[in-house]
């Protein structure tokens, strides 16, 4: 009907709007179920957390027992003989009051570790949340979430319990709250500074001040305080004696923190900062860096080490390993009762100490004042002896600096990796002819040998035995320098800690390695190709005798060489000692190395049972720059240290030739090359031979020319030239070996 209004549709349950309402009603019910389930889950979580908190509160240690959970870590050798006891109970820890601690040290600690310490409670929720996001969600290293109060609770009450269990964290938070309620901030800081571990077996800031700088904590300067305040984060890693670069970086951070919170001015920081200017310093800042580093290094020589003992460098090494096992940034493992059974044999260690001390004394007139030795089991990597310096307590030679774990250039002791890479990929054989010629030298930028001579074409076996630089660079060129580097990495040289430069000079040892890695890599030559890694711990037990870590069965790391490939190198290196007139009692394989200006002199030797690495040099406690020696070659190190040490050991297993090796040179005792490319066989050295007492034993010269006279210059030149085709002489140990002087390199 026109003009009439259409009736409004009636809402019904089954149609139109009624249906839409029903749909919304059903959706609402679904969400109600979700909310109900979620609520129930939340209630369960709350109940669990509440129960955890209640249980944690009921089982808390007595707050009045703070600092008493400070047990002893006993280190024993493989036979159970005690090497050292470390930890609060075995240390004359000297607590001091807060007024006996330099204010700048207090400020540096707070600035570096907990800038809101004086304004926050026992815990900092914002830092905890950020750490959780970094660690759990973003999977990146988290910044420390703990306040100083929490760290005090953790170190004082939980000993070696390095777990991150919810119950442990609850107890830690509850104890931190109790501490915060009972003590003032200054009292908390005082207890924290007295319980902290600072490395070098120094517990508490007073002991640390004496250990590093020979002074009381009250007298610490800005430079000293900024170093010490950075140590508790990772005391062994940041140790300024063993890892100065890490110590400098941490100190730079602490100084920056002090500037950021307004405790000092930037000019004050720059006056002591070993890394002033950061990663992009101006020339003026580079000069300031060197000045500040030298001042810090000189100041550190005033320190008074807390312990020496029969194997101090090894003990420090094991402490560092324990930190890695229980948490590199958490030193609390040192505060419980542990027994660490190590791989060291104290009797062998004593022999090694004697060999290094007497060997360095022999070479003292030639400028050597320091030495080192490492012996590992060729099959397991177990460290049987470790001497990191000639005298741990001698600050004049920076005796606490551990050469075994330091990065140093290996010189020609690196060359076996070059030839092995070529033998492995088929680009070289022992009888491959290489060119020790002027033309080849010029092709590679002018590399020369110690004698500035060229001996002409020679086999690869002879080039390795005579350690010729030009021929070795050609060998690396043929094998492919990256193949050489990759093999070295695969055998044990650390790519992370000592990256090798991809140029031919690396083939003759111009890139640094660590002795501990170098020995591990040589073990593959000794044991027939199996990879091992040097290690020092067999097992760790707690105070109740429970084994909490067991390393008695080394991990199977596989083979990096075939037995034939390993034997090809060994058969050549067995003739090295004879060639250089080194009088080992036993049949050994070996290789020497000497670096530019005679700064590093190495001798590596091995049998099927063990690898022994030795080194001599001139270190100084007042000058961080290395000083060269006077014609101390790697073979002189071999004669002075390696020979007496090896000759003091029990007879090792005999080498067993491997069928199928390239041009088997198993009887090589001479560098006179046969038509096959292998040295002419001759009888093995007598096991009753007595080593010469001289570090430069006399050898019979070849009739082809006269041996050069000794000269004081570090770049010796023979007095007459041999003809290119003349047979090489049997040279003296201190003269005919390649030298790093012989490794003068072109730029780049």
XYZ file of C-alpha atoms in Angstrom:
748
model
C 0.000 0.000 0.000
C 1.285 3.382 -1.030
C 2.504 5.396 1.839
C 2.224 2.518 4.266
C 5.267 1.534 6.311
C 6.756 -1.883 5.888
C 6.607 -3.845 9.135
C 9.987 -4.272 10.858
C 11.308 -7.788 10.481
C 10.951 -9.769 13.678
C 14.100 -11.072 15.143
C 13.964 -14.803 15.315
C 16.299 -17.479 16.600
C 16.649 -19.115 13.188
C 16.928 -16.303 10.758
C 18.454 -12.984 9.926
C 19.762 -11.041 12.831
C 18.928 -13.763 15.207
C 21.496 -15.977 13.386
C 24.195 -13.327 13.681
C 23.552 -13.016 17.368
C 23.859 -16.761 17.782
C 27.198 -16.717 15.914
C 28.550 -14.076 18.236
C 27.301 -16.048 21.212
C 29.165 -19.166 20.051
C 32.407 -17.164 19.484
C 32.118 -15.727 22.930
C 31.811 -19.189 24.447
C 34.939 -20.313 22.602
C 36.933 -17.415 23.989
C 35.569 -18.125 27.426
C 37.044 -21.619 27.209
C 40.395 -20.201 26.063
C 40.377 -17.721 28.926
C 39.447 -20.425 31.383
C 42.275 -22.698 30.239
C 44.742 -19.827 30.220
C 43.639 -18.737 33.630
C 44.040 -22.225 34.977
C 47.526 -22.490 33.472
C 48.453 -19.107 34.955
C 47.145 -20.189 38.341
C 49.243 -23.359 38.176
C 52.324 -21.319 37.246
C 51.694 -18.910 40.091
C 51.292 -21.840 42.457
C 54.506 -23.414 41.214
C 56.439 -20.162 41.523
C 54.968 -19.559 44.967
C 55.913 -23.085 46.009
C 59.403 -22.607 44.597
C 59.808 -19.344 46.509
C 58.502 -20.888 49.726
C 60.782 -23.919 49.358
C 63.721 -21.697 48.521
C 63.043 -19.490 51.530
C 62.821 -22.475 53.859
C 66.130 -23.920 52.619
C 68.224 -20.727 52.546
C 71.647 -20.767 54.188
C 72.136 -18.613 57.245
C 72.846 -15.042 56.196
C 75.359 -14.793 59.049
C 77.537 -17.470 57.384
C 78.431 -15.155 54.512
C 81.827 -15.923 53.055
C 82.175 -19.309 54.710
C 81.422 -21.279 51.528
C 84.979 -20.828 50.354
C 86.587 -24.194 49.933
C 89.744 -25.448 48.291
C 90.516 -26.643 44.789
C 93.291 -29.197 44.975
C 95.227 -29.853 41.785
C 97.065 -33.178 41.645
C 99.266 -34.745 39.008
C 98.498 -37.976 37.182
C 99.876 -39.980 40.123
C 97.966 -38.033 42.787
C 100.842 -35.814 43.932
C 99.600 -32.369 44.967
C 100.620 -29.606 42.561
C 98.762 -26.751 44.228
C 95.821 -25.842 46.395
C 93.914 -22.811 45.269
C 90.951 -21.096 46.795
C 90.221 -19.088 49.906
C 90.989 -21.864 52.359
C 94.486 -22.312 50.948
C 95.266 -18.623 50.604
C 96.355 -16.032 53.154
C 93.375 -13.868 52.259
C 93.584 -10.450 53.891
C 90.240 -8.706 54.328
C 90.325 -4.935 54.505
C 87.720 -2.364 55.487
C 86.202 -0.072 52.906
C 88.302 2.882 54.092
C 91.423 0.798 53.285
C 90.379 0.504 49.654
C 91.160 3.377 47.313
C 87.968 5.308 46.436
C 88.878 5.159 42.743
C 88.849 1.333 42.895
C 85.405 1.418 44.511
C 84.156 3.805 41.834
C 85.708 1.770 39.013
C 84.080 -1.450 40.245
C 80.637 0.128 40.504
C 80.973 1.899 37.148
C 82.050 -1.288 35.379
C 79.673 -3.762 36.990
C 76.583 -2.025 38.397
C 76.211 1.705 37.748
C 72.886 1.927 39.613
C 74.257 0.133 42.668
C 73.649 2.982 45.101
C 70.133 3.709 43.799
C 68.675 0.242 43.253
C 67.434 -2.585 45.387
C 68.885 -6.045 45.656
C 67.869 -6.929 42.109
C 67.378 -4.927 38.922
C 64.295 -6.175 36.996
C 65.118 -4.122 33.908
C 68.607 -5.680 33.600
C 67.169 -9.148 34.165
C 64.522 -8.631 31.463
C 67.109 -7.321 29.000
C 69.386 -10.285 29.713
C 66.489 -12.700 29.141
C 65.619 -11.055 25.817
C 69.260 -11.171 24.688
C 69.927 -14.711 25.885
C 66.641 -16.496 25.178
C 64.949 -14.581 22.369
C 67.768 -12.978 20.380
C 70.278 -15.776 21.105
C 73.156 -13.385 21.616
C 75.526 -13.068 24.573
C 73.630 -11.471 27.420
C 74.975 -8.651 29.506
C 75.261 -9.404 33.185
C 71.845 -9.269 34.802
C 73.120 -9.497 38.367
C 73.589 -6.548 40.668
C 76.653 -6.380 42.889
C 74.443 -7.536 45.750
C 73.348 -10.593 43.763
C 76.932 -11.360 42.808
C 77.937 -11.195 46.455
C 75.137 -13.616 47.378
C 76.133 -15.961 44.589
C 79.822 -16.029 45.397
C 79.390 -16.110 49.164
C 76.833 -18.900 49.463
C 76.875 -21.183 46.440
C 80.505 -22.133 45.892
C 80.945 -24.278 42.770
C 77.222 -24.418 42.028
C 77.369 -22.706 38.638
C 73.892 -23.837 37.615
C 71.219 -21.450 36.405
C 68.324 -23.489 37.790
C 65.157 -21.592 38.819
C 65.608 -22.716 42.429
C 69.198 -21.432 42.524
C 68.100 -18.103 41.084
C 65.239 -17.829 43.572
C 67.576 -18.501 46.487
C 70.086 -16.037 45.089
C 67.422 -13.319 44.835
C 66.102 -14.014 48.335
C 69.589 -13.886 49.838
C 70.332 -10.686 47.936
C 67.225 -9.130 49.475
C 68.337 -10.216 52.940
C 71.792 -8.760 52.365
C 70.276 -5.526 51.100
C 68.082 -5.309 54.180
C 70.840 -6.074 56.679
C 73.822 -4.176 55.277
C 74.460 -0.713 53.910
C 75.642 -0.323 50.319
C 79.170 0.400 51.507
C 79.181 -2.755 53.637
C 77.955 -4.825 50.688
C 80.629 -3.340 48.435
C 83.287 -3.982 51.078
C 82.368 -7.663 51.364
C 82.154 -8.000 47.588
C 85.632 -6.543 47.056
C 87.048 -8.843 49.739
C 85.547 -12.022 48.269
C 86.174 -11.392 44.566
C 88.671 -13.503 42.609
C 91.104 -11.384 40.579
C 93.288 -14.049 38.962
C 96.881 -15.012 39.774
C 95.505 -16.895 42.816
C 94.570 -13.547 44.394
C 91.349 -13.486 46.403
C 90.146 -10.110 47.558
C 91.276 -6.668 46.490
C 94.115 -6.453 49.026
C 95.741 -9.657 47.763
C 95.156 -8.571 44.181
C 96.799 -5.202 44.788
C 99.865 -6.912 46.209
C 99.948 -9.617 43.521
C 99.789 -7.226 40.565
C 101.360 -4.013 41.855
C 103.098 -4.815 45.146
C 101.102 -2.234 47.088
C 98.153 -2.025 49.454
C 94.653 -1.491 48.080
C 94.501 1.916 49.723
C 97.265 3.248 47.459
C 95.880 2.201 44.073
C 96.061 4.794 41.297
C 93.548 5.335 38.487
C 95.622 3.195 36.104
C 95.924 0.353 38.603
C 92.311 0.537 39.769
C 90.899 0.474 36.236
C 92.895 -2.664 35.477
C 91.904 -4.491 38.672
C 88.237 -3.504 38.453
C 88.013 -5.184 35.069
C 89.489 -8.519 36.143
C 86.627 -10.257 38.044
C 84.569 -10.550 34.846
C 87.028 -13.158 33.510
C 90.232 -13.077 35.573
C 92.237 -15.700 33.697
C 91.234 -14.453 30.255
C 91.901 -10.811 31.165
C 95.187 -11.617 32.926
C 97.573 -8.790 31.935
C 100.584 -11.110 32.110
C 99.185 -13.816 29.836
C 96.703 -11.894 27.684
C 97.627 -8.205 27.710
C 95.392 -7.381 24.736
C 92.316 -8.610 26.603
C 93.427 -6.754 29.727
C 93.858 -3.540 27.725
C 90.397 -3.895 26.181
C 88.719 -4.465 29.549
C 90.640 -1.583 31.122
C 89.536 0.677 28.249
C 85.920 -0.275 29.004
C 86.287 0.465 32.724
C 87.816 3.882 32.047
C 85.009 4.670 29.619
C 82.480 3.709 32.277
C 84.137 6.000 34.821
C 83.891 8.858 32.335
C 80.271 8.019 31.517
C 79.132 8.219 35.144
C 81.126 11.392 35.796
C 83.741 10.014 38.202
C 86.654 11.198 36.068
C 87.195 13.418 33.039
C 88.081 12.127 29.589
C 91.531 13.675 29.852
C 92.151 11.676 33.034
C 91.189 8.465 31.237
C 93.327 9.253 28.202
C 96.361 9.802 30.419
C 96.350 6.106 31.460
C 94.233 4.309 28.838
C 96.293 1.634 27.006
C 93.836 1.864 24.107
C 93.231 5.609 24.066
C 91.339 6.464 20.913
C 89.748 3.035 20.677
C 89.856 1.134 17.402
C 90.613 4.213 15.257
C 93.328 6.149 17.074
C 95.052 9.159 15.583
C 98.856 9.051 15.277
C 99.086 11.058 18.507
C 96.770 8.606 20.258
C 98.809 5.646 18.964
C 101.859 7.188 20.586
C 99.882 7.675 23.787
C 98.770 4.032 23.653
C 102.362 2.843 23.517
C 103.373 5.160 26.361
C 100.480 4.055 28.565
C 101.038 0.369 27.830
C 104.711 0.642 28.711
C 103.869 2.461 31.950
C 101.343 -0.232 32.904
C 103.747 -3.004 31.968
C 106.488 -1.454 34.115
C 104.089 -1.037 37.043
C 103.043 -4.687 36.823
C 106.638 -5.745 37.402
C 106.286 -4.538 40.980
C 103.768 -7.288 41.669
C 104.466 -10.081 44.123
C 103.112 -13.425 42.830
C 101.046 -15.305 45.389
C 102.453 -18.685 44.474
C 105.074 -20.426 42.426
C 105.049 -24.144 43.207
C 106.476 -26.900 41.019
C 104.322 -26.126 37.957
C 102.986 -22.554 38.250
C 102.243 -21.970 34.577
C 100.404 -25.275 34.348
C 98.393 -24.475 37.489
C 97.358 -21.126 35.988
C 96.487 -22.898 32.728
C 94.266 -25.384 34.586
C 92.542 -22.564 36.449
C 91.765 -21.018 33.092
C 90.422 -24.356 31.830
C 88.191 -24.629 34.896
C 86.786 -21.217 34.125
C 85.886 -22.364 30.642
C 84.286 -25.524 32.000
C 82.219 -23.836 34.692
C 81.584 -20.522 32.983
C 84.184 -18.193 31.536
C 82.677 -15.119 33.165
C 81.848 -16.684 36.525
C 84.795 -17.445 38.859
C 82.604 -18.928 41.594
C 83.800 -22.468 40.880
C 86.956 -21.548 42.808
C 85.033 -21.241 46.047
C 84.006 -24.847 46.653
C 85.832 -28.083 47.426
C 87.176 -29.713 44.268
C 89.905 -32.182 43.420
C 91.221 -31.831 39.874
C 93.255 -34.778 38.617
C 95.502 -33.460 35.878
C 97.561 -35.102 33.140
C 100.853 -33.640 34.367
C 103.612 -35.970 35.525
C 105.479 -34.054 38.218
C 108.676 -36.092 37.750
C 108.701 -35.205 34.052
C 107.845 -31.595 34.895
C 110.876 -31.394 37.165
C 113.098 -32.687 34.356
C 111.614 -30.081 32.040
C 112.205 -27.261 34.538
C 115.834 -28.310 34.889
C 116.344 -28.564 31.117
C 114.908 -25.084 30.499
C 116.850 -23.421 33.332
C 120.170 -25.001 32.352
C 119.549 -24.517 28.631
C 118.841 -20.809 29.007
C 121.965 -20.463 31.160
C 124.020 -21.958 28.310
C 122.613 -19.414 25.877
C 122.683 -16.430 28.217
C 125.898 -15.067 26.720
C 124.179 -15.065 23.334
C 121.325 -12.914 24.590
C 118.748 -15.562 25.491
C 117.226 -15.045 28.929
C 114.026 -17.085 28.700
C 112.878 -20.495 27.556
C 109.844 -22.752 27.433
C 108.992 -26.427 26.989
C 105.811 -28.394 26.388
C 105.506 -32.179 26.256
C 102.263 -33.903 25.222
C 101.235 -37.498 24.683
C 101.106 -38.031 20.927
C 98.036 -40.279 21.117
C 95.844 -38.416 23.616
C 97.173 -34.856 23.744
C 97.656 -35.188 27.513
C 100.064 -32.523 28.778
C 102.888 -34.283 30.623
C 105.097 -31.233 31.204
C 104.594 -27.488 30.776
C 107.267 -24.889 31.506
C 106.028 -21.470 30.425
C 109.202 -19.528 31.245
C 112.648 -19.983 32.709
C 111.523 -18.505 36.052
C 107.919 -17.826 37.018
C 108.841 -15.381 39.784
C 111.398 -13.410 37.768
C 109.711 -10.146 36.839
C 112.800 -9.028 34.925
C 111.938 -11.536 32.183
C 108.150 -11.227 32.635
C 108.290 -14.736 34.069
C 104.550 -15.097 34.605
C 103.988 -14.705 30.858
C 103.306 -18.235 29.594
C 105.112 -18.772 26.286
C 103.279 -22.090 25.817
C 99.918 -20.364 25.379
C 101.235 -17.158 23.784
C 101.069 -16.278 20.092
C 104.539 -16.273 18.539
C 105.926 -16.736 15.045
C 107.147 -20.304 14.449
C 109.735 -19.650 11.744
C 110.635 -22.726 9.732
C 109.081 -25.117 12.235
C 105.924 -24.392 10.200
C 107.406 -25.890 7.022
C 106.302 -29.517 7.549
C 102.684 -28.398 7.019
C 103.702 -26.993 3.630
C 105.243 -30.195 2.357
C 102.516 -32.355 3.875
C 99.863 -30.314 2.068
C 101.665 -30.947 -1.209
C 102.118 -34.674 -0.496
C 98.469 -34.906 0.448
C 97.010 -33.242 -2.650
C 99.513 -34.806 -5.031
C 101.302 -31.639 -6.139
C 104.533 -32.741 -4.460
C 106.505 -35.902 -3.830
C 109.711 -36.260 -1.832
C 111.648 -36.397 -5.106
C 109.883 -33.411 -6.727
C 112.565 -30.984 -7.903
C 112.312 -27.499 -6.443
C 114.397 -24.490 -7.419
C 116.611 -22.878 -4.799
C 117.715 -20.248 -7.287
C 118.002 -16.489 -7.585
C 115.397 -16.448 -10.338
C 112.887 -18.287 -8.156
C 113.672 -15.934 -5.271
C 113.014 -12.886 -7.420
C 109.730 -14.406 -8.569
C 108.611 -14.458 -4.945
C 109.784 -10.948 -4.097
C 113.374 -11.603 -3.055
C 113.067 -14.159 -0.270
C 116.506 -15.404 0.804
C 118.066 -17.883 3.203
C 120.332 -17.271 6.192
C 123.424 -17.651 4.044
C 122.167 -15.433 1.181
C 123.110 -18.309 -1.162
C 121.248 -20.410 -3.675
C 121.971 -24.128 -3.781
C 120.241 -24.804 -7.084
C 117.714 -27.537 -7.943
C 116.966 -29.955 -5.118
C 114.334 -32.464 -4.124
C 111.503 -31.578 -1.782
C 112.914 -34.015 0.807
C 116.275 -32.277 0.732
C 114.679 -28.794 0.791
C 112.808 -29.700 3.984
C 115.868 -31.278 5.602
C 117.982 -28.218 4.771
C 115.035 -25.897 5.561
C 115.471 -23.776 2.442
C 113.157 -20.779 2.175
C 113.028 -20.230 -1.580
C 112.291 -23.889 -2.278
C 109.675 -23.976 0.472
C 107.818 -20.992 -0.951
C 107.823 -22.746 -4.316
C 106.472 -25.860 -2.581
C 103.701 -23.753 -1.022
C 102.974 -22.202 -4.401
C 102.593 -25.649 -5.926
C 100.502 -27.013 -3.064
C 98.399 -23.859 -2.822
C 98.948 -21.609 0.177
C 95.299 -21.834 1.217
C 95.564 -25.626 1.147
C 98.600 -25.343 3.415
C 96.745 -23.077 5.826
C 93.638 -25.261 5.822
C 95.744 -28.315 6.626
C 97.450 -26.490 9.492
C 94.048 -25.498 10.862
C 92.767 -29.041 10.480
C 95.765 -30.471 12.313
C 95.447 -28.136 15.287
C 96.618 -24.569 14.597
C 93.891 -22.238 15.894
C 92.161 -20.325 13.123
C 90.427 -18.102 15.689
C 93.381 -17.263 17.928
C 96.188 -17.282 15.352
C 94.804 -16.706 11.840
C 97.361 -17.436 9.131
C 97.932 -14.829 6.438
C 97.176 -16.208 2.940
C 100.552 -15.356 1.417
C 103.650 -17.382 0.665
C 105.635 -15.933 3.559
C 103.325 -17.843 5.903
C 104.935 -21.006 4.502
C 108.187 -20.064 6.224
C 106.594 -19.116 9.518
C 105.776 -15.403 9.496
C 102.252 -15.840 10.920
C 102.025 -16.487 14.660
C 100.953 -19.766 16.261
C 100.644 -20.959 19.860
C 103.091 -23.581 21.080
C 100.244 -25.615 22.585
C 98.511 -25.762 19.190
C 101.764 -26.348 17.307
C 102.549 -29.396 19.446
C 99.004 -30.714 18.984
C 99.363 -30.455 15.218
C 102.757 -32.217 15.216
C 101.114 -35.068 17.141
C 99.327 -36.090 13.940
C 102.724 -36.640 12.302
C 103.813 -38.678 15.318
C 100.757 -40.902 15.775
C 100.021 -41.731 12.149
C 97.520 -39.027 11.240
C 95.067 -38.918 14.163
C 94.045 -35.463 15.397
C 94.534 -34.656 19.071
C 94.176 -31.485 21.120
C 96.458 -30.742 24.048
C 94.571 -31.137 27.304
C 95.421 -31.052 30.995
C 92.477 -32.446 32.994
C 91.546 -36.100 33.539
C 88.684 -35.687 35.993
C 87.121 -33.327 38.516
C 85.524 -34.518 41.756
C 83.638 -32.560 44.395
C 84.248 -32.504 48.130
C 82.221 -35.685 48.595
C 84.259 -37.579 46.006
C 81.597 -37.495 43.295
C 82.999 -37.260 39.762
C 81.402 -34.207 38.198
C 83.542 -34.094 35.046
C 85.379 -37.018 33.432
C 87.834 -36.431 30.586
C 89.840 -39.608 30.990
C 88.679 -40.846 27.584
C 89.676 -38.231 24.974
C 87.125 -37.383 22.306
C 87.701 -39.087 18.961
C 88.526 -36.198 16.646
C 89.146 -38.397 13.613
C 92.061 -38.579 11.212
C 93.520 -35.552 9.453
C 96.159 -37.559 7.569
C 96.473 -41.114 6.388
C 99.215 -43.128 8.035
C 101.115 -43.038 4.718
C 100.895 -39.243 4.521
C 102.060 -38.827 8.114
C 104.930 -41.258 7.585
C 106.191 -39.457 4.494
C 106.920 -36.346 6.574
C 108.227 -38.332 9.531
C 110.626 -40.332 7.363
C 112.210 -37.088 6.185
C 112.274 -35.361 9.578
C 113.956 -38.363 11.178
C 117.116 -37.185 9.465
C 116.908 -33.631 10.761
C 118.809 -34.113 14.019
C 121.657 -35.879 12.219
C 121.848 -33.145 9.591
C 122.174 -30.447 12.225
C 124.392 -32.431 14.573
C 121.948 -32.790 17.473
C 122.857 -35.745 19.663
C 119.588 -37.301 20.773
C 119.923 -40.702 22.437
C 116.843 -41.936 20.622
C 115.522 -41.998 17.086
C 113.507 -38.776 16.827
C 111.947 -36.659 14.103
C 112.295 -32.914 14.383
C 112.257 -29.443 12.899
C 113.700 -26.128 14.014
C 112.570 -22.571 13.431
C 114.139 -19.138 13.891
C 112.469 -15.792 13.306
C 113.652 -12.361 12.192
C 116.354 -10.796 14.351
C 116.604 -14.033 16.349
C 113.554 -13.114 18.427
C 112.140 -16.665 18.527
C 114.161 -19.877 18.326
C 112.154 -23.132 18.259
C 112.908 -26.828 18.178
C 110.079 -29.325 17.707
C 110.817 -33.021 18.157
C 108.706 -36.151 18.370
C 108.574 -39.939 18.586
C 105.557 -42.267 18.267
C 104.909 -41.657 21.993
C 105.239 -37.923 22.524
C 105.792 -34.454 21.078
C 108.204 -32.001 22.728
C 108.186 -28.316 21.777
C 110.980 -26.035 22.988
C 111.666 -22.304 22.637
C 114.204 -19.686 23.657
C 114.116 -15.917 23.409
C 114.816 -12.660 25.201
C 111.888 -11.196 27.118
C 111.897 -8.143 29.341
C 109.770 -7.038 32.236
C 110.347 -3.344 31.551
C 109.905 -3.279 27.787
C 107.019 -4.920 25.979
C 108.971 -4.953 22.708
C 110.784 -8.207 22.003
C 114.563 -8.167 21.851
C 116.604 -10.201 19.397
C 119.341 -12.606 20.447
C 122.833 -12.985 19.034
C 122.679 -15.811 16.486
C 120.596 -18.161 18.617
C 119.073 -20.427 15.995
C 116.353 -22.976 16.565
C 118.947 -25.730 16.431
C 120.756 -24.041 19.331
C 117.513 -24.324 21.307
C 117.412 -27.979 20.324
C 120.969 -28.550 21.534
C 120.563 -26.573 24.756
C 117.083 -27.667 25.893
C 115.465 -30.368 23.738
C 118.430 -32.754 23.641
C 119.145 -32.803 27.400
C 115.443 -33.124 28.206
C 114.722 -35.924 25.726
C 117.873 -37.768 26.768
C 116.627 -37.740 30.367
C 113.419 -39.578 29.424
C 112.743 -43.291 29.215
C 113.251 -44.923 25.845
C 110.230 -44.274 23.611
C 108.601 -46.630 21.140
C 110.431 -47.127 17.864
C 109.207 -45.700 14.584
C 107.585 -48.274 12.313
C 107.756 -47.629 8.551
C 104.378 -47.560 6.819
C 103.911 -49.434 3.577
C 102.708 -47.288 0.710
C 104.183 -43.983 1.837
C 105.627 -41.747 -0.879
C 109.273 -42.645 -1.576
C 109.712 -44.136 1.878
C 112.612 -42.304 3.508
C 112.441 -44.162 6.800
C 116.223 -44.381 7.253
C 117.005 -40.754 6.503
C 119.909 -39.663 8.686
C 121.715 -37.573 6.079
C 120.896 -34.960 3.491
C 122.806 -36.782 0.742
C 120.111 -37.479 -1.786
C 119.783 -40.796 -3.555
C 118.310 -41.126 -7.076
C 114.915 -41.851 -5.493
C 114.887 -38.435 -3.857
C 115.327 -39.810 -0.349
C 118.367 -39.254 1.847
C 120.925 -42.025 1.761
C 120.275 -44.546 4.580
C 122.748 -44.673 7.419
C 122.704 -46.264 10.876
C 120.407 -44.723 13.472
C 122.041 -42.748 16.280
C 123.343 -44.866 19.113
C 121.132 -44.933 22.173
C 124.210 -44.598 24.356
C 125.522 -41.423 22.797
C 126.192 -38.572 25.201
C 124.993 -35.099 24.153
C 127.530 -32.350 23.790
C 127.528 -29.801 26.589
C 127.952 -27.007 24.089
C 124.816 -25.377 22.643
C 126.566 -25.232 19.267
C 128.134 -28.666 18.785
C 130.918 -28.977 16.250
C 130.217 -30.782 13.000
C 132.495 -32.140 10.310
C 132.336 -29.783 7.345
C 131.793 -31.040 3.853
C 134.983 -31.063 1.807
C 133.242 -28.957 -0.821
C 133.755 -25.718 1.119
C 134.851 -24.219 4.436
C 132.387 -23.378 7.191
C 131.949 -19.642 7.803
C 133.431 -18.042 10.883
C 131.168 -16.898 13.703
C 130.151 -13.251 13.412
C 128.235 -11.175 15.951
C 125.796 -9.781 13.418
C 122.300 -11.313 13.202
C 122.631 -11.810 9.438
C 125.502 -14.276 9.021
C 127.164 -14.617 5.615
C 129.475 -17.522 4.726
C 133.051 -16.552 3.949
C 133.182 -18.457 0.671
C 130.473 -19.474 -1.703
C 129.704 -23.105 -2.502
C 129.062 -23.982 -6.092
C 125.360 -24.406 -6.885
C 125.773 -28.123 -7.391
C 127.940 -28.770 -4.363
C 126.638 -31.120 -1.700
C 125.518 -29.177 1.387
C 127.745 -29.318 4.431
C 126.862 -30.958 7.701
C 126.555 -27.574 9.400
C 126.821 -26.616 13.022
C 123.597 -26.443 14.979
C 123.931 -22.719 15.505
C 124.729 -21.745 11.968
C 123.333 -23.793 9.075
C 119.697 -23.774 10.089
C 117.332 -21.416 8.348
C 116.769 -18.294 10.298
C 114.093 -15.776 10.374
C 116.699 -13.340 9.228
C 116.691 -15.628 6.262
C 112.983 -15.010 6.188
C 113.238 -11.346 5.301
C 110.060 -10.695 3.437
C 108.830 -8.403 0.816
C 106.228 -5.926 2.008
C 102.810 -7.571 2.157
